[in-house]
Coordinates of C-alpha atoms in Angstrom, one line a residue:
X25 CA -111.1 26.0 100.7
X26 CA -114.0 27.6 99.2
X27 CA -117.3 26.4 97.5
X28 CA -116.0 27.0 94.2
X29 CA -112.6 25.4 94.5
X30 CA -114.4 22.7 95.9
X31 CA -117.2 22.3 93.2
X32 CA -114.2 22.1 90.3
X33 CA -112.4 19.4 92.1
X34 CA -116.0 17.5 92.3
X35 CA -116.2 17.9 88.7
X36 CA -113.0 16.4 88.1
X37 CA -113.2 13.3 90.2
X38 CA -116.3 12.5 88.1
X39 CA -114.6 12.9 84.9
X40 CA -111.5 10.7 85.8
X41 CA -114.0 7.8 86.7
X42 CA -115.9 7.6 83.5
X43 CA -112.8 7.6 81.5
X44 CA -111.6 4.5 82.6
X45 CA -115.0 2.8 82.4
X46 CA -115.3 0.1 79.5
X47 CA -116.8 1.1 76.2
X48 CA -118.8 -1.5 73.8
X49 CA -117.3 -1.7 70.6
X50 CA -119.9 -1.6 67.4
X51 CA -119.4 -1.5 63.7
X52 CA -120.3 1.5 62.1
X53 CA -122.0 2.0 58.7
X54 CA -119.5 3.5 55.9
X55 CA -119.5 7.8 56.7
X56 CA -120.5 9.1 53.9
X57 CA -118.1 11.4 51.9
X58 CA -117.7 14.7 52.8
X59 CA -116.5 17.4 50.2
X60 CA -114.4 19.1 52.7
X61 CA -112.6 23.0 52.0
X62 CA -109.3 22.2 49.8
X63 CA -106.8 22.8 52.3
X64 CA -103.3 24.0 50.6
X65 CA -99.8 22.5 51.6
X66 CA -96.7 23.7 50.8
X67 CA -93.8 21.4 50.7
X68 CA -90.3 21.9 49.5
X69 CA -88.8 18.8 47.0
X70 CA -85.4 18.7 46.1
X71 CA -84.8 17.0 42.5
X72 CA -81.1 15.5 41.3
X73 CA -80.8 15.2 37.8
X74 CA -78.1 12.1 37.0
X75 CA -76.9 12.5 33.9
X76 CA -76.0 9.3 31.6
X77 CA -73.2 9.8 28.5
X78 CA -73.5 6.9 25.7
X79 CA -70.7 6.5 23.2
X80 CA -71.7 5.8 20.3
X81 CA -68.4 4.4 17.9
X82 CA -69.9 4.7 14.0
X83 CA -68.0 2.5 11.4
X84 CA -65.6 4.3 9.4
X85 CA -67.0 5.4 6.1
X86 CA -64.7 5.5 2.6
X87 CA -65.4 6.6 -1.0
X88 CA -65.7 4.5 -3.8
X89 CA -66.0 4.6 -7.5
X90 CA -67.6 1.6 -9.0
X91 CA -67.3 0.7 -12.7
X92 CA -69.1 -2.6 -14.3
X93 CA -67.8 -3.7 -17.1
X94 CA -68.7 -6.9 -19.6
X95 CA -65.8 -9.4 -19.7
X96 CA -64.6 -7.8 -22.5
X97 CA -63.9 -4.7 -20.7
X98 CA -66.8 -2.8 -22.5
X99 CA -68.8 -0.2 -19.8
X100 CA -71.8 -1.2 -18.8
X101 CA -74.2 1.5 -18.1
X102 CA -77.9 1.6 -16.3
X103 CA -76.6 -1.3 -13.9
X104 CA -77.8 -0.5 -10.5
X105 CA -74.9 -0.8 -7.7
X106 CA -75.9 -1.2 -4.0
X107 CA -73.6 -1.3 -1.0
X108 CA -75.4 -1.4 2.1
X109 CA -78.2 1.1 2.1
X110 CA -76.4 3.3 -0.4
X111 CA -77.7 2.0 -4.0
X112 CA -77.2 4.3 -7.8
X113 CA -77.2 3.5 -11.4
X114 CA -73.8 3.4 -13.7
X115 CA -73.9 6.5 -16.1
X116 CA -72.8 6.0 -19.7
X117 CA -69.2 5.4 -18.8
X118 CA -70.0 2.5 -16.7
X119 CA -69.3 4.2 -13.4
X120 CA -70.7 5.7 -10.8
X121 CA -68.8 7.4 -7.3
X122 CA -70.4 6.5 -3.3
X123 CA -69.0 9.2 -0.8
X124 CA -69.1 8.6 3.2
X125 CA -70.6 5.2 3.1
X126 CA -69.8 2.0 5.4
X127 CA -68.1 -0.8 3.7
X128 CA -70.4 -3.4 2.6
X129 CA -70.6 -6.4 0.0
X130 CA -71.5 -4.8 -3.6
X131 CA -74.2 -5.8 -5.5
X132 CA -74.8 -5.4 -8.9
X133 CA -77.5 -6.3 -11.5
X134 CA -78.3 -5.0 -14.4
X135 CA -81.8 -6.4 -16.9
X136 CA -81.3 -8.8 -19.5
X137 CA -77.0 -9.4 -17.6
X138 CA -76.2 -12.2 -14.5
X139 CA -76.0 -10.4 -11.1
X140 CA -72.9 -10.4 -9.4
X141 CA -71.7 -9.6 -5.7
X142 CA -68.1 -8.6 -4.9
X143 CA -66.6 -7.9 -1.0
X144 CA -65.1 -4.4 -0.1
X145 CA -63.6 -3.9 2.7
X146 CA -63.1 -0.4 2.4
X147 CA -60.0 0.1 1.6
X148 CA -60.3 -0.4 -2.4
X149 CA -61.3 3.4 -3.5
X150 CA -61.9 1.8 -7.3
X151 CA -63.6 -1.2 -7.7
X152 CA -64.7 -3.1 -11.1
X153 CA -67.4 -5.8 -11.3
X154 CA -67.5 -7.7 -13.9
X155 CA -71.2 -8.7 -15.3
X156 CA -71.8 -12.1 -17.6
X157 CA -74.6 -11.6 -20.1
X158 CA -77.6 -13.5 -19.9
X159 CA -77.3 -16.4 -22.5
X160 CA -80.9 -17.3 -23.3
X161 CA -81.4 -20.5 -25.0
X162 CA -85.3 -20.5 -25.6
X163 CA -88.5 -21.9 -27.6
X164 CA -91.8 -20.4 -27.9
X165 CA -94.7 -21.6 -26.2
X166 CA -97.5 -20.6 -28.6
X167 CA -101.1 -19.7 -27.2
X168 CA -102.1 -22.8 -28.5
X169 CA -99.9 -25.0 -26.5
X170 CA -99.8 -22.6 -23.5
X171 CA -103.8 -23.5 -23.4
X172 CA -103.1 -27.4 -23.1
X173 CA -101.9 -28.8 -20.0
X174 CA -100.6 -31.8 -21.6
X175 CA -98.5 -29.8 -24.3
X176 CA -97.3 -27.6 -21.8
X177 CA -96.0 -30.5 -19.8
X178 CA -94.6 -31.5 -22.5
X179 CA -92.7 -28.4 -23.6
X180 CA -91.2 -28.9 -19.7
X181 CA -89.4 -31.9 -19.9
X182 CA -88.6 -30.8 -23.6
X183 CA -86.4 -28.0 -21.7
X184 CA -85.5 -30.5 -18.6
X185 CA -83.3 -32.7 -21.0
X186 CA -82.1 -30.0 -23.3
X187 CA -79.8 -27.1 -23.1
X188 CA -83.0 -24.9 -22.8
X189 CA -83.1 -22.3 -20.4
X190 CA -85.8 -20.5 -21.5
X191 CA -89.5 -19.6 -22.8
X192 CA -91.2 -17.4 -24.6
X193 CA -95.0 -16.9 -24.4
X194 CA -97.3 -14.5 -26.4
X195 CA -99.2 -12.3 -24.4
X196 CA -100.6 -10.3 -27.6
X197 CA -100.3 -11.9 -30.7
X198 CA -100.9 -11.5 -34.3
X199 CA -104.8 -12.1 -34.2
X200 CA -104.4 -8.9 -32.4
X201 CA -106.2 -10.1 -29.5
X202 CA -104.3 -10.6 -25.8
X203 CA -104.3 -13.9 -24.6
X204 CA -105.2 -13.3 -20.7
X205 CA -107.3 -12.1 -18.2
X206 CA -105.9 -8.1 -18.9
X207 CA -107.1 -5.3 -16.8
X208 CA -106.3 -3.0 -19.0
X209 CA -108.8 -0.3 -20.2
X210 CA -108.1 0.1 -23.7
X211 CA -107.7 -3.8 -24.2
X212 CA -111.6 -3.5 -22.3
X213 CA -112.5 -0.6 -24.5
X214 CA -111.7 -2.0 -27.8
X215 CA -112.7 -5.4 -26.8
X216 CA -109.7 -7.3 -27.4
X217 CA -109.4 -9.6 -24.7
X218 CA -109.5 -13.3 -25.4
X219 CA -108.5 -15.3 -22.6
X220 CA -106.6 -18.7 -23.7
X221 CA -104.4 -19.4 -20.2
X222 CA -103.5 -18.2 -17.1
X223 CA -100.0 -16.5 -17.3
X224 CA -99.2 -16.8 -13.3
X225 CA -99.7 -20.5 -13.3
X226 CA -97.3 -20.9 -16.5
X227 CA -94.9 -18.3 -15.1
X228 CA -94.7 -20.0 -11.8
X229 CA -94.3 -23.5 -13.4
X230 CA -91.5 -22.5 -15.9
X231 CA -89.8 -20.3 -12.2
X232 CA -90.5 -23.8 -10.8
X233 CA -88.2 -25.7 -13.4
X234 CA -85.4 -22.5 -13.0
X235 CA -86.8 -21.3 -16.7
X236 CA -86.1 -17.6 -17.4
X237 CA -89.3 -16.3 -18.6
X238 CA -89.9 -13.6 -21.9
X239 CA -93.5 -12.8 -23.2
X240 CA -93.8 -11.1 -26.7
X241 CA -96.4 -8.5 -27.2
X242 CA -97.2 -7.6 -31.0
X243 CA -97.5 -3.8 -31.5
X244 CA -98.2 -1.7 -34.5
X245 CA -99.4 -4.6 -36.5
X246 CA -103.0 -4.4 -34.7
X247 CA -106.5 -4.8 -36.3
X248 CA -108.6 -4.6 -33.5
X249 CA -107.1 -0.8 -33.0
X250 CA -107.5 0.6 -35.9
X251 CA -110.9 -0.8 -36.5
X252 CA -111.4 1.0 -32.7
X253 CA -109.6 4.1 -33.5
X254 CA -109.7 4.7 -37.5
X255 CA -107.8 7.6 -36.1
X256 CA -104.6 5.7 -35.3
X257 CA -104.6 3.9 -38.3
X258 CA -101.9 3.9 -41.0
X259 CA -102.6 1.5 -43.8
X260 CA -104.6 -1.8 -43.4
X261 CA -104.1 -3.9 -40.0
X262 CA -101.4 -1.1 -38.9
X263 CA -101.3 1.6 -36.4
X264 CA -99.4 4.9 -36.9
X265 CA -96.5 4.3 -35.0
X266 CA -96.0 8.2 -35.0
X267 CA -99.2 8.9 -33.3
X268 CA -98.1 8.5 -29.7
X269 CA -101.0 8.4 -28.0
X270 CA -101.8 4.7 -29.1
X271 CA -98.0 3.9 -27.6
X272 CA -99.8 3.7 -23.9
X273 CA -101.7 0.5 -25.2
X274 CA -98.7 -1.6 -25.5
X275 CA -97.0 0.1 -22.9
X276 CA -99.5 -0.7 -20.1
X277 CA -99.7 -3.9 -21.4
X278 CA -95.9 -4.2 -21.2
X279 CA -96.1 -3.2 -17.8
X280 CA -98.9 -5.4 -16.9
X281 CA -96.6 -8.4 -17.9
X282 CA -94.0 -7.1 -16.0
X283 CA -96.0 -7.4 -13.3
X284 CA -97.4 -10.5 -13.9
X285 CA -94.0 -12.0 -13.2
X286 CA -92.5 -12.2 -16.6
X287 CA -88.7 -11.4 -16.5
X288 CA -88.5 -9.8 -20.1
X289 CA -91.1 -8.2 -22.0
X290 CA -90.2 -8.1 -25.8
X291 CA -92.1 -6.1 -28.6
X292 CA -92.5 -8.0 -32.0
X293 CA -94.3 -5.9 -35.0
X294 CA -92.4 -3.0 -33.4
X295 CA -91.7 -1.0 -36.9
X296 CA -93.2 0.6 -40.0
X297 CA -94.8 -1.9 -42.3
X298 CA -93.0 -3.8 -45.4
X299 CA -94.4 -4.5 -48.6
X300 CA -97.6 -3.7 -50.3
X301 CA -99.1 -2.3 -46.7
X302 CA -95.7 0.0 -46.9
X303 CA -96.2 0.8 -50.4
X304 CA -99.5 2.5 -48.9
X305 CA -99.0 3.8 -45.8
X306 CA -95.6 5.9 -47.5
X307 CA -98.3 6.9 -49.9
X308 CA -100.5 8.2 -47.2
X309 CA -98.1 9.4 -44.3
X310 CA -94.6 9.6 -45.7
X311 CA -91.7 9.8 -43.8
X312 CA -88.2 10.3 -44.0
X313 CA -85.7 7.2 -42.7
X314 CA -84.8 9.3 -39.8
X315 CA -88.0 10.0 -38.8
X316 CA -89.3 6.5 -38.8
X317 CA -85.8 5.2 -37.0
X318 CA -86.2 7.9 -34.5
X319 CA -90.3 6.8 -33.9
X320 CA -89.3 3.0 -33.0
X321 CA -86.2 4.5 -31.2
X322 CA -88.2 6.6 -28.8
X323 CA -91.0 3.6 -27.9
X324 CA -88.4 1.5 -27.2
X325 CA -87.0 4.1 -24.8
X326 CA -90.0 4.6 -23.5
X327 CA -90.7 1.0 -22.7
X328 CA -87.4 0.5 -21.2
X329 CA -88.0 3.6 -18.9
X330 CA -91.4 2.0 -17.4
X331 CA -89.7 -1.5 -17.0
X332 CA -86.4 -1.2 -15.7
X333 CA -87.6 0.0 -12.3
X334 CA -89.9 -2.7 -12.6
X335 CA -86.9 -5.3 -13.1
X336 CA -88.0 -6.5 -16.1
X337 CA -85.7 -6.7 -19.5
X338 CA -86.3 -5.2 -22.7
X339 CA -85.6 -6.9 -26.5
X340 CA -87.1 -6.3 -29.4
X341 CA -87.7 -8.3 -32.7
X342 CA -86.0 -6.8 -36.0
X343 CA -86.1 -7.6 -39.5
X344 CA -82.9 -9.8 -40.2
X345 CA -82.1 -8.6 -43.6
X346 CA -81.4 -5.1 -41.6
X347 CA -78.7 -6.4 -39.8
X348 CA -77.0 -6.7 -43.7
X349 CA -77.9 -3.3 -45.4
X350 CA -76.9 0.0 -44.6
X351 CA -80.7 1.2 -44.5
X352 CA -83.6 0.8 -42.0
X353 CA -85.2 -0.8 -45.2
X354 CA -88.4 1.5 -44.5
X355 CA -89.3 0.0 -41.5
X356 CA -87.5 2.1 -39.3
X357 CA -85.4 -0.8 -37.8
X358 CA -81.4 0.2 -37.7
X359 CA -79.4 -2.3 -35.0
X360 CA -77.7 1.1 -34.0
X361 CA -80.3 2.6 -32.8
X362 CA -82.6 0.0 -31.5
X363 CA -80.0 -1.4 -29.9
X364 CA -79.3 1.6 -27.9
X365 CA -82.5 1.4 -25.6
X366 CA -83.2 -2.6 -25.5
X367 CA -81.1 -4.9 -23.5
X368 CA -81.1 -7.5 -26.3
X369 CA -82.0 -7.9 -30.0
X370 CA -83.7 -10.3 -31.6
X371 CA -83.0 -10.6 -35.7
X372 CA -85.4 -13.0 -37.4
X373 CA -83.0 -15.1 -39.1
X374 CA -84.9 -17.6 -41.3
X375 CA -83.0 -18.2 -44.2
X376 CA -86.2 -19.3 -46.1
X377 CA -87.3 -15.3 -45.5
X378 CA -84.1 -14.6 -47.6
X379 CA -84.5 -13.9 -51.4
X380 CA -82.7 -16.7 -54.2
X381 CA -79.1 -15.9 -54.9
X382 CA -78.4 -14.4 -51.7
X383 CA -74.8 -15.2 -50.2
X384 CA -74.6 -17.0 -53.8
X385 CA -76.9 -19.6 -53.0
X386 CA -79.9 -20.0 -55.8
X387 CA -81.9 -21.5 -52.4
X388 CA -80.6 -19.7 -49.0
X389 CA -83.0 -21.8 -47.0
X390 CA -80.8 -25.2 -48.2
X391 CA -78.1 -23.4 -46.3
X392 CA -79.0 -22.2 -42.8
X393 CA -75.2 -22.5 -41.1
X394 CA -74.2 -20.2 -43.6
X395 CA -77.2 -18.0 -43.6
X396 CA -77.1 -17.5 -39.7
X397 CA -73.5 -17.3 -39.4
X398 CA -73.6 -14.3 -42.2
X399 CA -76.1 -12.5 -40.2
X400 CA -75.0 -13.0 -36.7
X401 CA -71.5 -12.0 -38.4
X402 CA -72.7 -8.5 -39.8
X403 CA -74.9 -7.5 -36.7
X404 CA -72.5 -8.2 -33.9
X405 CA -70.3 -5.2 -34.2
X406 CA -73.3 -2.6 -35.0
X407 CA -74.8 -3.1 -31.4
X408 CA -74.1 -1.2 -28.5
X409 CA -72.3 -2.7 -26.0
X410 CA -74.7 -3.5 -23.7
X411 CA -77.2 -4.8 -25.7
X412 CA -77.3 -8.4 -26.4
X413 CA -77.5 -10.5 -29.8
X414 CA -79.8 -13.0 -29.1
X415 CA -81.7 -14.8 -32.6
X416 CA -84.8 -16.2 -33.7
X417 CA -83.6 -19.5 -35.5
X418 CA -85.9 -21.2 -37.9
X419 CA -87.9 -24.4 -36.4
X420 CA -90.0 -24.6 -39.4
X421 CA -89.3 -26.5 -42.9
X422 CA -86.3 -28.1 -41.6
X423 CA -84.7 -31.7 -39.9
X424 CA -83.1 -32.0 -37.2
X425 CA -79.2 -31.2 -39.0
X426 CA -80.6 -27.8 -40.4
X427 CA -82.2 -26.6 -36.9
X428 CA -78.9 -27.8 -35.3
X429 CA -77.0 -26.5 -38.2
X430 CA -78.0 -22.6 -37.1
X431 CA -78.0 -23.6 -33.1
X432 CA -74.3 -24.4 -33.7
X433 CA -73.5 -21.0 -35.3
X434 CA -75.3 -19.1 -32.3
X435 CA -73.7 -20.7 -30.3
X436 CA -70.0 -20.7 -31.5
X437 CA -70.8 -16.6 -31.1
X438 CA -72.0 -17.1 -27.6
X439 CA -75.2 -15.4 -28.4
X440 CA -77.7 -18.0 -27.4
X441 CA -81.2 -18.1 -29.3
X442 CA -84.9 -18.6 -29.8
X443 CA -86.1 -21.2 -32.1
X444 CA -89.4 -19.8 -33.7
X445 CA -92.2 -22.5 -34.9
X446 CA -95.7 -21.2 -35.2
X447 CA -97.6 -24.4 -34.2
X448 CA -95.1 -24.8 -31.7
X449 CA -94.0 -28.1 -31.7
X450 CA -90.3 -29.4 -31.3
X451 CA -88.5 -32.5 -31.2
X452 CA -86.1 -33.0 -28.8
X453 CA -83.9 -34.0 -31.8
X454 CA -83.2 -30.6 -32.7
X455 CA -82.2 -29.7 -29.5
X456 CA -78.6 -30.0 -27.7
X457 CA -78.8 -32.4 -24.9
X458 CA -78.3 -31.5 -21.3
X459 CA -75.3 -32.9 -21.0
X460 CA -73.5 -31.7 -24.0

């Protein structure tokens, strides 16, 4: 063997003894971390796509016409129909067509009518609802009372044992002033806000007792405006109604309302003026019958197109003696025409407001029945079908036999009605009971 080979084996020997000799164990500090090279690797992934089918089954979907119709078989139009989430307004015909929807119950309302909900089913391609009108039976709360707790209260269980159904409030009156908290710029601009009561608190009291609620606003018969805007004026307290840029005042106060909670807004004062004012204001601005019928026409259609989508009903106050004559009596009232855009009408008929000898009698306001009946009688038929006949009765001069006297008469024409007293104070005399 030579040196070499044995020199390596040496070496060997001595390396196979200090490997098995025992080595202490010791913790370590942490190593610090090292930004090493990136090193690249390449791998190969196989991906399997599962794909998942879902079935979706839709309901079957049908078309249907839908026609709403009072119950005596008179179209109803402007009611809003909704099945499902399909909803549309009847046309003038009182119908209006669904295509491809779902079957669905179908709801109907309509402003100043009863709602109504029928089933379908589907398979009915022509469907009719029938709507009842809403028969208000109602007395004015005037600002006076609507200010005192107590009288309020009172006016409450006044309607709680009675046939009453309803109150009206004024919002705007004849002082011209409005009767709330308004946030409304021009009432702020002309300074013609008098707060007397809180409408929200009344409204939800009067909800409360299942009342229907109705505010009045006065309109063209306004001091404070013309004294504001000289302008706008026509002849002494009155605003043009022809100059329609004072229509927003009473609008947005109309709308206000609406908001406010009321369920029907209804314009009083909304006409040319009578008597010696009229005298004046032809004698300044003249104007031809169409031209003044056309004037209240068009606010009224206006009004109705700002509160319908609110919810809200329209009426508006007319001149009694129109509902008699063949003329708008220069005030621009006709019951044809007004009646078109509100969803009822409210004739003044107080038969102390009629003149000696009418209907033969030397003193109308001895006879009310008669008087009412007579008015009621010759109005009816000129209204539009959809609008409703609902009168002002006099509460005022009379006992309890002559405010009953024009209740029954209303009511034997199944048009309800408002009993009008300015101090507004009743007796539960005058009123049917509950019960009856």
């Amino acid at each position: 063997m030579s040196r070499l080979t044995l020199a390596i084996v040496a070496i060997v020997a001595a390396l196979a003894g200090c490997s098995a000799a025992a080595v202490p164990t010791t913790t370590a500090p942490p190593a610090a971390v090292t930004s090493l090279p990136p090193v690249t690797t390449t791998s190969s992934t196989t991906t399997t796509t599962t794909t998942t089918t879902t079935t979706t089954t839709l309901p079957p979907s049908f078309d249907v016409t839908v026609t709403v119709e009072s119950a005596a078989g008179t179209a109803i139009p402007d009611a809003v129909v909704t099945i499902g989430e399909a909803q549309a307004s009847t046309g003038a015909e009182g119908s209006i067509s669904f295509r491809d929807i779902p079957a669905a119950p179908i709801a109907v309302h309509r402003p100043g009518w009863l709602p109504t909900e029928l089933d379908w089913d589907g398979e009915q391609p022509d469907v009719t609802a029938l709507l009842e009108p809403r028969v208000v039976r109602a007395i004015r709360v005037s600002s006076s009372v609507a200010a005192d707790p107590d009288r309020f209260d009172a006016i409450l269980e006044l309607a709680a044992n009675s046939t009453v159904n309803a109150l009206v409030f004024d919002t705007k009156d004849e002082s011209s002033f409005v009767l709330y908290e308004s946030e409304s710029e021009f009432a702020a601009e002309i300074g013609s806000i008098n707060p007397t009561y809180d409408p929200g608190e009344l409204i939800a009291a009067a909800k409360e007792d299942g009342l229907y609620t109705i505010t009045r606003i006065v309109t063209f018969e306004d001091a404070t405006w013309v004294r504001a805007k000289p302008e706008h004026k026509l002849a002494g307290r009155w605003a043009d109604p022809t100059t329609r840029e004072g229509w927003e005042y009473p609008l947005q106060l109309a709308v206000e309302a609406c908001e406010l909670g009321f369920d029907e807004i209804q314009f009083d004062y909304v006409r040319f003026p009578a008597g010696q004012t009229a005298a004046a204001a032809r004698a300044d601005i003249p104007a031809t019958q169409d031209e003044r019928v056309g004037t209240i026409r068009d606010f009224l259609a206006a009004a109705r197109d700002r509160l319908h989508p609110l919810g809200c009903a329209l009426s508006a106050d007319i001149f009694a003696i129109v509902l008699s004559m063949p003329d708008d009596q220069g005030i621009g009232q006709m019951p044809e025409s007004v009646s078109t855009v509100v969803d009822a009408v409210s004739p003044m008929v107080y038969p102390s407001h009629y003149s000696d000898g009418w209907l033969g009698f030397p003193e109308p306001n001895d006879h009310p029945g008669p008087v009412v009946a007579d008015a009621l009688d010759d109005g009816i038929p000129r209204l539009a079908d959809h609008s409703l006949m609902r009168p002002w009765l006099q509460a005022f001069y009379y006992d309890a036999s002559q405010v009953r006297a024009g209740i029954a008469e209303a009511e034997a024409r199944g048009t309800g009605w408002i009993l009008w007293n300015a101090s507004g104070s009743y007796q539960e005399s005058w009123l049917p009971a509950a019960e009856e």
